[in-house]
Coordinates of C-alpha atoms and ligand atoms in Angstrom, one line a residue:
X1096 CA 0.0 0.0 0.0
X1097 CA 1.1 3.5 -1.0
X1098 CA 2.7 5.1 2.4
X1099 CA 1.1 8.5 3.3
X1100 CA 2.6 10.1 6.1
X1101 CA 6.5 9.7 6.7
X1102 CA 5.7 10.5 10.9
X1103 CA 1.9 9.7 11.3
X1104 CA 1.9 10.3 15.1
X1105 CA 2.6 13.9 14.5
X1106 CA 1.1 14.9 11.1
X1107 CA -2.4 13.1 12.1
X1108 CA -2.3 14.6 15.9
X1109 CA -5.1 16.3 17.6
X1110 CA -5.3 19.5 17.8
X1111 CA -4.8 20.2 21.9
X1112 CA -2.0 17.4 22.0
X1113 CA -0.2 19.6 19.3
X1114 CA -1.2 23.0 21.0
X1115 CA 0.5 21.4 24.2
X1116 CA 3.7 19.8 22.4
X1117 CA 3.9 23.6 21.2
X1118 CA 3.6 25.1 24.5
X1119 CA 5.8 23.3 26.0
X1120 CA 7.9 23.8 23.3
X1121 CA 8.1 27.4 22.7
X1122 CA 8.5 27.9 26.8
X1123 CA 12.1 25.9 26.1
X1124 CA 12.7 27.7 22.8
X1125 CA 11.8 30.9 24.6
X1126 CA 14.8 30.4 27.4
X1127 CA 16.9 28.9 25.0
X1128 CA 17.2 32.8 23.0
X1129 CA 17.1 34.3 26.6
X1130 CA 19.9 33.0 27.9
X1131 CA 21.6 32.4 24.2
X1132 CA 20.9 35.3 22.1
X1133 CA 21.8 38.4 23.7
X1134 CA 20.2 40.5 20.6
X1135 CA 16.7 39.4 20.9
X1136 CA 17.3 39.2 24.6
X1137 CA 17.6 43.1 24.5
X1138 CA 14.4 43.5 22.5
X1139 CA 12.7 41.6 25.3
X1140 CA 13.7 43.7 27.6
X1141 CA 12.7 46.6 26.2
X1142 CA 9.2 45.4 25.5
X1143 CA 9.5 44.0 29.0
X1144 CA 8.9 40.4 28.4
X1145 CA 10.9 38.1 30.3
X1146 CA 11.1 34.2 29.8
X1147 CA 8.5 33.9 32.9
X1148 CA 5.2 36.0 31.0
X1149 CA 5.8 32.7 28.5
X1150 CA 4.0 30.2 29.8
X1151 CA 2.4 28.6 26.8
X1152 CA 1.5 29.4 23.2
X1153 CA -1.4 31.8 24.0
X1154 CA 1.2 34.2 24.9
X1155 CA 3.1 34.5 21.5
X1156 CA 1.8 37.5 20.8
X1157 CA 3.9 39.1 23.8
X1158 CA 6.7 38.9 22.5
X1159 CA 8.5 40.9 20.0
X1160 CA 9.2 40.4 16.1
X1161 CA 12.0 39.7 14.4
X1162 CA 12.5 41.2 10.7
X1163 CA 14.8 40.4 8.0
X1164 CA 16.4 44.1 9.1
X1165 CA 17.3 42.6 12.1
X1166 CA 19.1 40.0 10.5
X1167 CA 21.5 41.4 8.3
X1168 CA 21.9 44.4 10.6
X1169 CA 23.3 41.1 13.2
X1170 CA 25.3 39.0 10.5
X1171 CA 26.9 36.8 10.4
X1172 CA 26.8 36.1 14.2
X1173 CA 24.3 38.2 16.1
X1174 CA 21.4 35.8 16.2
X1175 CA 23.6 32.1 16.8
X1176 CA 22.0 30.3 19.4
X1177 CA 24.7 28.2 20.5
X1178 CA 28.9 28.3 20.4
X1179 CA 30.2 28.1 17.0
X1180 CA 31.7 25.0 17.7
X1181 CA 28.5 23.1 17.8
X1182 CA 27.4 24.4 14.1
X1183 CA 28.5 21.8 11.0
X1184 CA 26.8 23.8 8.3
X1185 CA 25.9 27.3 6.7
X1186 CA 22.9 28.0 4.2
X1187 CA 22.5 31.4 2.7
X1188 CA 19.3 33.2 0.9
X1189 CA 19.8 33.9 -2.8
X1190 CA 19.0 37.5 -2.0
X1191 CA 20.9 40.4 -4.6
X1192 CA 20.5 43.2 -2.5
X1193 CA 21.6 44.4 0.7
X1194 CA 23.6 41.4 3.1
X1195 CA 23.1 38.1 2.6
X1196 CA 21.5 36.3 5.2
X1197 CA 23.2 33.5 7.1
X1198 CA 21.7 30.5 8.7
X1199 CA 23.7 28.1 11.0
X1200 CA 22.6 24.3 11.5
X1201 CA 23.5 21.8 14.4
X1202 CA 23.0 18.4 13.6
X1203 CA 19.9 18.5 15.4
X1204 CA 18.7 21.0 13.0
X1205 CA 19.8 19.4 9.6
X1206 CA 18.1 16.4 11.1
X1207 CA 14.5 17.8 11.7
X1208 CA 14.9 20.4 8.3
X1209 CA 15.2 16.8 6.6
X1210 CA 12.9 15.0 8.2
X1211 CA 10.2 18.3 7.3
X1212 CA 11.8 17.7 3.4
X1213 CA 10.9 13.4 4.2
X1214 CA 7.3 14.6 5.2
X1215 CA 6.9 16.7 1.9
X1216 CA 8.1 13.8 -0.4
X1217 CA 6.4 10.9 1.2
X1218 CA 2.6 13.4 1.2
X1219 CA 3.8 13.6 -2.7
X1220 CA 3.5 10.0 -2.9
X1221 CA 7.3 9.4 -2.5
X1222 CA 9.0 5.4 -1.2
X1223 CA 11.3 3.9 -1.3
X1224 CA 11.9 2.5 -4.7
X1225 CA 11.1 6.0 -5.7
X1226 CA 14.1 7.9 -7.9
X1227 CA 13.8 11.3 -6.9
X1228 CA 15.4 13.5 -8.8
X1229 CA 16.9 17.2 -7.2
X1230 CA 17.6 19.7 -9.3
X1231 CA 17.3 22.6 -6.8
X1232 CA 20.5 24.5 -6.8
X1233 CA 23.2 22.7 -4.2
X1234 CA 25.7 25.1 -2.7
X1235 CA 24.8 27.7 -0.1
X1236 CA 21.1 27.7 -1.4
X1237 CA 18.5 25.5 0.5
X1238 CA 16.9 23.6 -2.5
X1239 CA 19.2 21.2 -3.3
X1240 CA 20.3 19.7 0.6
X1241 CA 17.1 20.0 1.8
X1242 CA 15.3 17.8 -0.7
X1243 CA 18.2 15.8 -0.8
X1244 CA 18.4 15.1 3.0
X1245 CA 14.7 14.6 2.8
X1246 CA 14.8 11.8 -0.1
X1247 CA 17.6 10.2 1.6
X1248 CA 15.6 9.9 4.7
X1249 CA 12.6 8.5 3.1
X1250 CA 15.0 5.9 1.4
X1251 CA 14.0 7.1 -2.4
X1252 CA 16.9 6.9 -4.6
X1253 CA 18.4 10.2 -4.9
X1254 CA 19.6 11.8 -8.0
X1255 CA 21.9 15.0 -6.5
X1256 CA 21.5 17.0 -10.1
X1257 CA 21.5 20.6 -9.2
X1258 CA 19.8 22.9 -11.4
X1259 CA 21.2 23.9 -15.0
X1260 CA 22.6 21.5 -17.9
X1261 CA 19.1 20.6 -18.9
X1262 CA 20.4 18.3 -21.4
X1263 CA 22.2 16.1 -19.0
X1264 CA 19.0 16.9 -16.7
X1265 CA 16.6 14.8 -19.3
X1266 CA 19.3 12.3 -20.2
X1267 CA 19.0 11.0 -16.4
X1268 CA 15.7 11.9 -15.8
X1269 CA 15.1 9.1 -19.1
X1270 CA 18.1 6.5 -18.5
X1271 CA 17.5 6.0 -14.8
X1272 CA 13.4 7.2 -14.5
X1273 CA 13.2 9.2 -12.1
X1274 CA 10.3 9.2 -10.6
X1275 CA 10.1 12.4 -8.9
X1276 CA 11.4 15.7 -9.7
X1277 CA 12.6 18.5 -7.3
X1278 CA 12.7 21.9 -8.8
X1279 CA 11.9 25.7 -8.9
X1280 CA 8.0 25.8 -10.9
X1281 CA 9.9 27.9 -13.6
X1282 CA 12.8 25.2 -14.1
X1283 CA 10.1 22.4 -14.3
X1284 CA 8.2 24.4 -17.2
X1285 CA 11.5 24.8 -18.8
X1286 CA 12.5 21.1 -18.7
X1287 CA 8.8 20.6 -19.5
X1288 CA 9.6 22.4 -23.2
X1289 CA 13.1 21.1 -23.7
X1290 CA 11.6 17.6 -23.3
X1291 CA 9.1 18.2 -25.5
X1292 CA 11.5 19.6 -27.8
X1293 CA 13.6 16.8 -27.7
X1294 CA 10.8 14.9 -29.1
X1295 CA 9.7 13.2 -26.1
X1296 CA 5.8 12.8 -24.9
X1297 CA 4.8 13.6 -21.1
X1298 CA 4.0 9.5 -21.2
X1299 CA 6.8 8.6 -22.3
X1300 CA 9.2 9.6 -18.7
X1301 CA 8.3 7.6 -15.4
X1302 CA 8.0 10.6 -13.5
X1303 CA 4.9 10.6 -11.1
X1304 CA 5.0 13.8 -9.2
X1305 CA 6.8 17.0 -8.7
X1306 CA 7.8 18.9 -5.8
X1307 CA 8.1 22.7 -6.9
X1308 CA 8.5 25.8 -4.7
X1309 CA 11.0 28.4 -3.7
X1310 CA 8.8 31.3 -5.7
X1311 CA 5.2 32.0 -6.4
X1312 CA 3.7 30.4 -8.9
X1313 CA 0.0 30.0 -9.9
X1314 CA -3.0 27.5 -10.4
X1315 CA -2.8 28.2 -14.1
X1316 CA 1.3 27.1 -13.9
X1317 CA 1.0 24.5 -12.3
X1318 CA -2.2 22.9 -14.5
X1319 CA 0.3 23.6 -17.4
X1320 CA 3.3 21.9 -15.5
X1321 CA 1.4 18.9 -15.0
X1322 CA 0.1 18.4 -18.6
X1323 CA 3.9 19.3 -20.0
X1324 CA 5.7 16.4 -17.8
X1325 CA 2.3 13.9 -16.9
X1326 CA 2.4 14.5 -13.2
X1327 CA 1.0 15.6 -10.8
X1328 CA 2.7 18.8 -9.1
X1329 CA 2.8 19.7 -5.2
X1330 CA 3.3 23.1 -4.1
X1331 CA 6.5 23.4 -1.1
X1332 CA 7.4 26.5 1.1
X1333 CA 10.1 27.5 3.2
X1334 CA 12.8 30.1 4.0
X1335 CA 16.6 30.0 4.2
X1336 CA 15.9 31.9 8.2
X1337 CA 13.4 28.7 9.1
X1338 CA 16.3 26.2 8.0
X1339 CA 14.8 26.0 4.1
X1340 CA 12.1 24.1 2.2
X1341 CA 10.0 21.9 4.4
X1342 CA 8.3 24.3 6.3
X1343 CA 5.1 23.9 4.7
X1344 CA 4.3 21.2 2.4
X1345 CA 1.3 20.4 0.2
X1346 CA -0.8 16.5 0.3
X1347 CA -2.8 15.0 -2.5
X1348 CA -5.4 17.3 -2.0
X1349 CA -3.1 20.1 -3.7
X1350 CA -5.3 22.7 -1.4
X1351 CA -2.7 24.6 0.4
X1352 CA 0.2 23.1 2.2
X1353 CA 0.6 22.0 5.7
X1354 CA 3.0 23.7 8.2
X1355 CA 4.8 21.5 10.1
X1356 CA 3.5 22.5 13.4
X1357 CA 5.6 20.7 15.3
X1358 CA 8.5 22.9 14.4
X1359 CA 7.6 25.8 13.6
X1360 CA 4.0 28.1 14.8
X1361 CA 2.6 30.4 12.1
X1362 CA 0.7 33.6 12.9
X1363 CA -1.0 35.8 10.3
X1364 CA -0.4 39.7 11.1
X1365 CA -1.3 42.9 9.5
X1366 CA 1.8 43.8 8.1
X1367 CA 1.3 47.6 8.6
X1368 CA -0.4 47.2 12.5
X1369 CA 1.6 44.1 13.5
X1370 CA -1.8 43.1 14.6
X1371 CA -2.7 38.9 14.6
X1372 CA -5.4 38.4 12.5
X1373 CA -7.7 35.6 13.0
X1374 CA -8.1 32.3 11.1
X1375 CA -9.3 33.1 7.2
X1376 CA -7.7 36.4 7.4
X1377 CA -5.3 37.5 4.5
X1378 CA -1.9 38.8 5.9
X1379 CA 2.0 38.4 6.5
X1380 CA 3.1 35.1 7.7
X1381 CA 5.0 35.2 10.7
X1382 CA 7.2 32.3 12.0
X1383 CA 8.3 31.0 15.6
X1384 CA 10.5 28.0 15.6
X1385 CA 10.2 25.4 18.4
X1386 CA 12.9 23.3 18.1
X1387 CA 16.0 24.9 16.5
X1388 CA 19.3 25.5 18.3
X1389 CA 22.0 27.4 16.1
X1390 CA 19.3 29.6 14.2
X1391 CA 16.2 29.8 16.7
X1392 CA 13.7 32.8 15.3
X1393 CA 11.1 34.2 17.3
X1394 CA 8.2 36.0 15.8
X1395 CA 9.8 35.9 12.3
X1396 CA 8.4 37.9 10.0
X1397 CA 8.3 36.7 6.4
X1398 CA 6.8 39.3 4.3
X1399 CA 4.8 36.8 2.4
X1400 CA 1.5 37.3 2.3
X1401 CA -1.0 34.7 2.4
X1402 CA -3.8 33.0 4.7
X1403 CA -4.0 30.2 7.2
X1404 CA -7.0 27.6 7.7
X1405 CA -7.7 24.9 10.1
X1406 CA -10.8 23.3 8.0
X1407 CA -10.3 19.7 7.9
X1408 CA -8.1 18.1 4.9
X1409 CA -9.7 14.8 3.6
X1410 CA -5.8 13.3 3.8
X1411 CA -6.3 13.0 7.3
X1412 CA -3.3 15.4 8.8
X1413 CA -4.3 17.5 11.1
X1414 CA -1.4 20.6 10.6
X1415 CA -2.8 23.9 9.7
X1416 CA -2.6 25.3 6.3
X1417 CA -1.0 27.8 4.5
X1418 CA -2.9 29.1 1.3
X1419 CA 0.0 29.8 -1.7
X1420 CA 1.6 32.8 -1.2
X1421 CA 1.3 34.6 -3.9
X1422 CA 3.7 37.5 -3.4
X1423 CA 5.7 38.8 -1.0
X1424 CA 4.9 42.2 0.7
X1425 CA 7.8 43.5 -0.9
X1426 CA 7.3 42.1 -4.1
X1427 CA 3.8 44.0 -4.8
X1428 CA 4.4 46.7 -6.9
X1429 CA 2.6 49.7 -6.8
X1430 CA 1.7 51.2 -10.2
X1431 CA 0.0 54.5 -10.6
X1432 CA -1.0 53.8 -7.3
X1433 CA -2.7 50.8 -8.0
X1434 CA -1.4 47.2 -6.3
X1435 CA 0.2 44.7 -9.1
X1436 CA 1.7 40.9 -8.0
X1437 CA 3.0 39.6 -11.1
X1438 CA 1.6 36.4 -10.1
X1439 CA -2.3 38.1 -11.6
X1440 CA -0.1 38.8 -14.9
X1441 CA 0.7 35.2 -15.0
X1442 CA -2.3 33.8 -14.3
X1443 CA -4.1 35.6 -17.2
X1444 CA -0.9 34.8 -19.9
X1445 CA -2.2 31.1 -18.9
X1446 CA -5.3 31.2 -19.1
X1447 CA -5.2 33.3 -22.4
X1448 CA -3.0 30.5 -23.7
X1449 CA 0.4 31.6 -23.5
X1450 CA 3.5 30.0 -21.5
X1451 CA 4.3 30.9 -18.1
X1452 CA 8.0 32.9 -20.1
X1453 CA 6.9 36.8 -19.6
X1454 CA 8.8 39.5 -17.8
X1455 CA 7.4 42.8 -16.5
X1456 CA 9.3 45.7 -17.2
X1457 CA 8.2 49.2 -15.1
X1458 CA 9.5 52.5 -15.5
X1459 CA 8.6 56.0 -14.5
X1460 CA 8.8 58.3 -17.2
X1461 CA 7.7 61.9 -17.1
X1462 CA 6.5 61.4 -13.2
X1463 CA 3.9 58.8 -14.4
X1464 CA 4.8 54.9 -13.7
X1465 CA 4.9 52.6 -17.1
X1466 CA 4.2 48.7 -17.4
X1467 CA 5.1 46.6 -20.1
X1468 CA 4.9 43.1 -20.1
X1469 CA 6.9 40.9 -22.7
X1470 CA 5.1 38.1 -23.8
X1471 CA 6.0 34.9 -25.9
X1472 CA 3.9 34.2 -28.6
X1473 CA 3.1 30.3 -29.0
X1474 CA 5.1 29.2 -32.3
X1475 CA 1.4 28.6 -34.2
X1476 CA 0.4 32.5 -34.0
X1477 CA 4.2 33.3 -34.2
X1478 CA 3.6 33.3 -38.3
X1479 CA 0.0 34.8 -38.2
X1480 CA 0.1 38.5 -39.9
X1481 CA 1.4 41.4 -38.3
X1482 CA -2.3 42.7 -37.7
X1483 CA -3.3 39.7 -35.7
X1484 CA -0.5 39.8 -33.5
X1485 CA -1.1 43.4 -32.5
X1486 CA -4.8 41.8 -32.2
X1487 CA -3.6 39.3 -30.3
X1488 CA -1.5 42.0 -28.3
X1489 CA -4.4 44.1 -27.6
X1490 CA -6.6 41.4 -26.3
X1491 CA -4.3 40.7 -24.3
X1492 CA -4.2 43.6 -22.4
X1493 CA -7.7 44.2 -22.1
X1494 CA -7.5 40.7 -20.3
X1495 CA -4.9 42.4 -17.9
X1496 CA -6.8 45.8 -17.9
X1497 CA -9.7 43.8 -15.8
X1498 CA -7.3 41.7 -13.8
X1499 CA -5.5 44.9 -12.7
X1500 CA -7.1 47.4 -13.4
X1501 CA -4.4 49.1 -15.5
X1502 CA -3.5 48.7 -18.8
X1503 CA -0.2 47.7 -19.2
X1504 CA 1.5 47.8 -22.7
X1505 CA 1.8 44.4 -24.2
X1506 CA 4.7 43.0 -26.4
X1507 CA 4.1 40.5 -28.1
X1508 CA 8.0 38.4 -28.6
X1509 CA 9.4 35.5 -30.5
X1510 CA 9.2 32.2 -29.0
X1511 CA 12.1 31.1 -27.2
X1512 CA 13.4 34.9 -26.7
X1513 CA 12.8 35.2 -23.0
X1514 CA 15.4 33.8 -21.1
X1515 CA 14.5 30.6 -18.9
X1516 CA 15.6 30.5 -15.4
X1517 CA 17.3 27.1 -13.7
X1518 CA 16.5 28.4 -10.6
X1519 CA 14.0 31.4 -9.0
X1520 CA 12.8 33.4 -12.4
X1521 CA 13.5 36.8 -12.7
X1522 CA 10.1 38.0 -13.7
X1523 CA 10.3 41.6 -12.9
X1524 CA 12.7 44.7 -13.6
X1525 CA 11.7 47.4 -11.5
X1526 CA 13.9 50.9 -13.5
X1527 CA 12.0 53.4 -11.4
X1528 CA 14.6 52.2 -8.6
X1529 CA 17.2 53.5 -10.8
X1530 CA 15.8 57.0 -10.5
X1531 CA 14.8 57.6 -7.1
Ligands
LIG2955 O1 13.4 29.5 -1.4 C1 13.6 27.8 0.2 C2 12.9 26.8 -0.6 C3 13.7 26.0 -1.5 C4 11.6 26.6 -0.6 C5 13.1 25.0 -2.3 C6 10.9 25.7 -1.4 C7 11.7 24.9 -2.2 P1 14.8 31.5 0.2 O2 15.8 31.5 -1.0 O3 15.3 32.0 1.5 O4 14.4 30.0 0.5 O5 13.5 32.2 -0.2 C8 12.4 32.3 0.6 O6 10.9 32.3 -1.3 O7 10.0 33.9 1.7 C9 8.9 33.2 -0.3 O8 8.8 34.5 -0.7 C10 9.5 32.4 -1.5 N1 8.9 31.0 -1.6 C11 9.4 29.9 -1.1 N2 8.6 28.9 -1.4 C12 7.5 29.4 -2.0 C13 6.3 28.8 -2.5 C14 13.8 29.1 -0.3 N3 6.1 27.5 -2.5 C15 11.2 33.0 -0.1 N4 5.4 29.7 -3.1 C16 10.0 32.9 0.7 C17 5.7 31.0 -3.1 C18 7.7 30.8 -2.1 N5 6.8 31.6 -2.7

């Protein structure tokens, strides 16, 4: 019989065993940055909590947040929870701008981040006997070793790929069938064309299911994902500060994924208040770890934006879920003053009929903020006249007008002229930054 949960006792749990295993938990994790973490020590203090007002998880919201600012203002060391000495690894984010965040791992941490990754695979479907193949990037990035830990732990034969060299990708993906393919949404639709290309049909690779994450990524993508490689595609979360993928993982229901609550509590707050919103509310996810040592976060907040629910999920675990994010708070763009999250672009290209390849282009010019959006045109209309491709160009914005409520300008480009991305896509280029 197909295996469903990789740790049953925990992922099926009722709800006031878990709220006590959390309590009792988060009182340890609580001391643990008191009497480790002299930085978020001080904001204690001067919020005046002390490790005695925690006496359980319905005090969570007494204590103070934590934001990425606070994180590269303390690198590389500020935030470790334990000597040096006791850390065997480094992760970093991916992030261009600003400092680089760090995150430090015991043993004890790289064992639970992989057992999180185990959880994700085996609610994909994942066995043993299962190839899995992980073409997250490897290296400081969190893709690649978390998955990897993960499929070792589940026993699945693991293919280490990284991302990139899509050639050599599909020659093992077809000589040793995998079975189930780690990546970034954007590098699966890629490898999705370039097997299509290589005159393959989605039957004729074993692969059964995808695990895809690491950026937003739509209902419409993911539809298209699973036609292009004949799977069926799960949605996975997680942040390089919360140890990495794993956090959150989505079952066979594909309705949101599952936090692993045993690890980690999410809140929802208002991201301009800091007020906790209630169950159903939309908001920014904030993260308290329970277990960590090296990297422990309190009251994390992630900028991502989305919505928890506790309705019951027909696959029988019991952990709270997390609707996709679809955007980060920083990632919304404001345009004329209206709110854009490229994710609403994508999800009419789709359903208009075009590939998930666009990028968003936005500019300020005479005081007033431009949007173009570069679109590839499927080969078929490719050779159509010039007057039904500025048709096809115009429909397509009216299609974005009532999405957005903008108009943005549409370009309509050659296929194949957008570059792919092997790991997070690039899909917007912000210029107004460059005149501010
Ligand atoms: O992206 C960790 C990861 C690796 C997750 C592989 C899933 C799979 P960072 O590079 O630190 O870590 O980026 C974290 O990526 O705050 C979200 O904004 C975004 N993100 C991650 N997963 C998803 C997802 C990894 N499933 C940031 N949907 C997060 C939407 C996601 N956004």
């Amino acid at each position: 019989m197909e295996k469903r949960y990789f740790n049953k006792e925990i992922e099926t749990m009722g709800r006031e065993e878990m709220k006590a295993l959390q309590s009792e938990r988060l009182v340890a994790q609580v001391k643990h940055v008191w009497e480790n973490v002299p930085y978020y020590r001080g904001l204690m203090e001067k919020k005046g909590v002390t490790p005695d007002d925690i006496k359980g998880i319905e005090d969570l919201h007494k204590l103070p947040f934590l934001s990425k600012a606070d994180l590269r203002d303390q690198y590389p060391y500020g935030l470790l929870g334990t000597d040096l000495e006791n850390c065997v690894r480094i992760q970093s984010t991916s992030g261009t701008t600003g400092r680089r965040v760090v995150a430090f791992y015991t043993q004890h941490d790289i064992d639970l981040w992989e057992e999180c990754c185990a959880r994700a695979i085996v609610a994909a479907g994942g066995d043993k006997g299962d190839v899995c193949q992980v073409s997250y990037g490897f290296g400081l990035f969190t893709g690649g070793a978390g998955l990897n830990g993960g499929s070792h732990k589940v026993g699945c034969l693991t293919l280490p790929m990284s991302s990139g060299n899509t050639e050599r990708q599909i020659q093992f993906m077809m000589d040793l069938g995998a079975t189930i393919l780690c990546c970034t949404p954007s590098y699966a639709a890629f490898i999705g064309e370039s097997l299509k290309e290589a005159g393959y049909k989605p039957e004729d690779n074993k692969l059964k299911a995808g695990i895809f994450g690491a950026e937003p990524w739509t209902e419409e993508m993911r539809r298209d994902i699973e036609r292009s490689l004949g799977i069926k595609a799960f949605d996975i979360y997680g942040l390089t500060e919360t140890s990495g993928p794993g956090v959150a993982f989505e079952c066979e229901e594909q309705n949101g994924m599952h936090i692993n609550e045993d690890h980690f509590i999410a809140e929802i707050i208002d991201p301009d208040t800091g007020e906790v919103l209630p169950e159903g509310e939309k908001g920014e996810l904030v993260f308290t770890s329970l277990t960590k040592e090296a990297f422990p976060l309190i009251r994390y907040r992630t900028r991502d934006i989305t919505m928890l629910t506790r309705e019951r999920c027909s696959c029988g675990r019991t952990l709270v879920r997390m609707k996709k994010p679809m955007g980060r708070s920083d990632d919304m763009l404001i345009i004329r003053g209206v709110n854009v999250f490229p994710s609403q672009i994508e999800t009419v290209l789709l359903k208009e009929g075009y590939t998930p390849n666009y990028q968003i282009v936005v500019d300020r010019v005479k005081n007033t903020d431009t949007l173009d959006v570069y679109v590839e045109m499927n080969p078929e209309s490719f050779s159509d006249v010039v007057g039904d491709i500025a048709g096809d160009a115009d429909k397509l914005a009216s299609a974005m007008k009532t999405m957005l409520g903008i108009t943005p300008k549409v370009h309509l480009v050659a296929p194949k002229t957008i570059t792919r991305s092997e790991g997070k896509a690039v899909r917007v280029i912000d210029n107004r930054k460059l005149h501010d």
